[in-house]
Amino acid sequence: SCAASGYPTASAGRAATGTVKFSVGDRVFEVQREPTLSLHPGSLLHSLAEQAPEADGSPIAVDADPSLFPYVLQYYRHRK
């Protein structure tokens, strides 16, 4: 699993309720809801994760550059 690293994973959907997956270009990023997204309650990624049906299991599509998305996730994790 790539939840801790933010690097792409080949599987689709949510691995567990504690994570959410974002499909960015041709890559899928798995992100922890707590604390990564919960620290940014007003953010776009948090809102997308909250609006996505839990039972759906498919990644949430994000229109962004997949080569830059890891930097966004690093900011979410470390707030700098």
Short mmCIF file of C-alpha atoms in Angstrom, two decimals:
data_model
loop_
_atom_site.label_atom_id
_atom_site.label_comp_id
_atom_site.label_asym_id
_atom_site.label_seq_id
_atom_site.Cartn_x
_atom_site.Cartn_y
_atom_site.Cartn_z
CA SER A 1 0.00 0.00 0.00
CA CYS A 2 1.12 3.53 -0.64
CA ALA A 3 -0.96 5.44 1.93
CA ALA A 4 2.02 6.67 3.90
CA SER A 5 4.11 7.69 0.92
CA GLY A 6 1.48 9.23 -1.35
CA TYR A 7 3.00 7.48 -4.32
CA PRO A 8 0.69 5.84 -6.81
CA THR A 9 -0.83 2.47 -6.29
CA ALA A 10 -2.17 0.13 -8.94
CA SER A 11 -5.36 -0.86 -7.11
CA ALA A 12 -8.61 1.09 -7.32
CA GLY A 13 -11.14 2.20 -4.73
CA ARG A 14 -10.78 2.74 -1.01
CA ALA A 15 -8.64 0.23 0.81
CA ALA A 16 -10.29 1.07 4.14
CA THR A 17 -12.57 3.71 5.61
CA GLY A 18 -9.46 5.43 6.97
CA THR A 19 -8.18 6.16 3.48
CA VAL A 20 -9.42 7.72 0.28
CA LYS A 21 -8.01 7.42 -3.22
CA PHE A 22 -7.63 10.21 -5.73
CA SER A 23 -7.21 9.52 -9.43
CA VAL A 24 -4.95 12.18 -10.92
CA GLY A 25 -4.18 11.73 -14.57
CA ASP A 26 -2.99 8.15 -14.97
CA ARG A 27 -2.00 7.74 -11.30
CA VAL A 28 -3.92 6.84 -8.14
CA PHE A 29 -2.89 8.30 -4.78
CA GLU A 30 -4.10 6.82 -1.49
CA VAL A 31 -4.41 9.34 1.34
CA GLN A 32 -5.27 8.93 5.00
CA ARG A 33 -8.41 10.77 6.12
CA GLU A 34 -6.93 11.17 9.63
CA PRO A 35 -4.85 13.23 10.06
CA THR A 36 -3.89 14.23 6.50
CA LEU A 37 -7.25 15.44 5.17
CA SER A 38 -8.86 16.27 8.50
CA LEU A 39 -6.20 18.90 9.19
CA HIS A 40 -7.53 20.88 6.20
CA PRO A 41 -11.33 20.90 6.64
CA GLY A 42 -11.92 23.77 4.21
CA SER A 43 -9.76 22.34 1.44
CA LEU A 44 -10.90 20.98 -1.90
CA LEU A 45 -9.49 17.48 -1.29
CA HIS A 46 -11.20 17.25 2.10
CA SER A 47 -14.50 18.37 0.57
CA LEU A 48 -14.21 15.87 -2.29
CA ALA A 49 -13.45 13.06 0.15
CA GLU A 50 -16.40 13.98 2.36
CA GLN A 51 -18.82 14.14 -0.59
CA ALA A 52 -17.74 10.81 -2.10
CA PRO A 53 -19.94 7.82 -1.24
CA GLU A 54 -18.07 5.49 1.15
CA ALA A 55 -19.54 2.36 -0.41
CA ASP A 56 -18.68 3.36 -3.98
CA GLY A 57 -15.04 2.27 -3.66
CA SER A 58 -13.79 4.05 -6.78
CA PRO A 59 -11.07 6.72 -6.76
CA ILE A 60 -12.14 10.35 -6.80
CA ALA A 61 -11.13 12.04 -10.06
CA VAL A 62 -9.03 15.19 -9.66
CA ASP A 63 -8.10 17.32 -12.66
CA ALA A 64 -4.47 18.07 -11.83
CA ASP A 65 -0.94 17.34 -12.95
CA PRO A 66 0.00 13.90 -11.56
CA SER A 67 3.68 14.85 -11.43
CA LEU A 68 2.89 17.77 -9.09
CA PHE A 69 0.20 16.14 -6.94
CA PRO A 70 2.74 14.55 -4.53
CA TYR A 71 3.81 18.09 -3.58
CA VAL A 72 0.21 18.95 -2.73
CA LEU A 73 0.02 15.86 -0.54
CA GLN A 74 3.30 16.73 1.17
CA TYR A 75 1.86 20.14 2.05
CA TYR A 76 -1.27 18.49 3.44
CA ARG A 77 0.83 16.15 5.57
CA HIS A 78 3.45 18.60 6.84
CA ARG A 79 1.67 21.97 6.43
CA LYS A 80 4.75 23.51 4.84
#
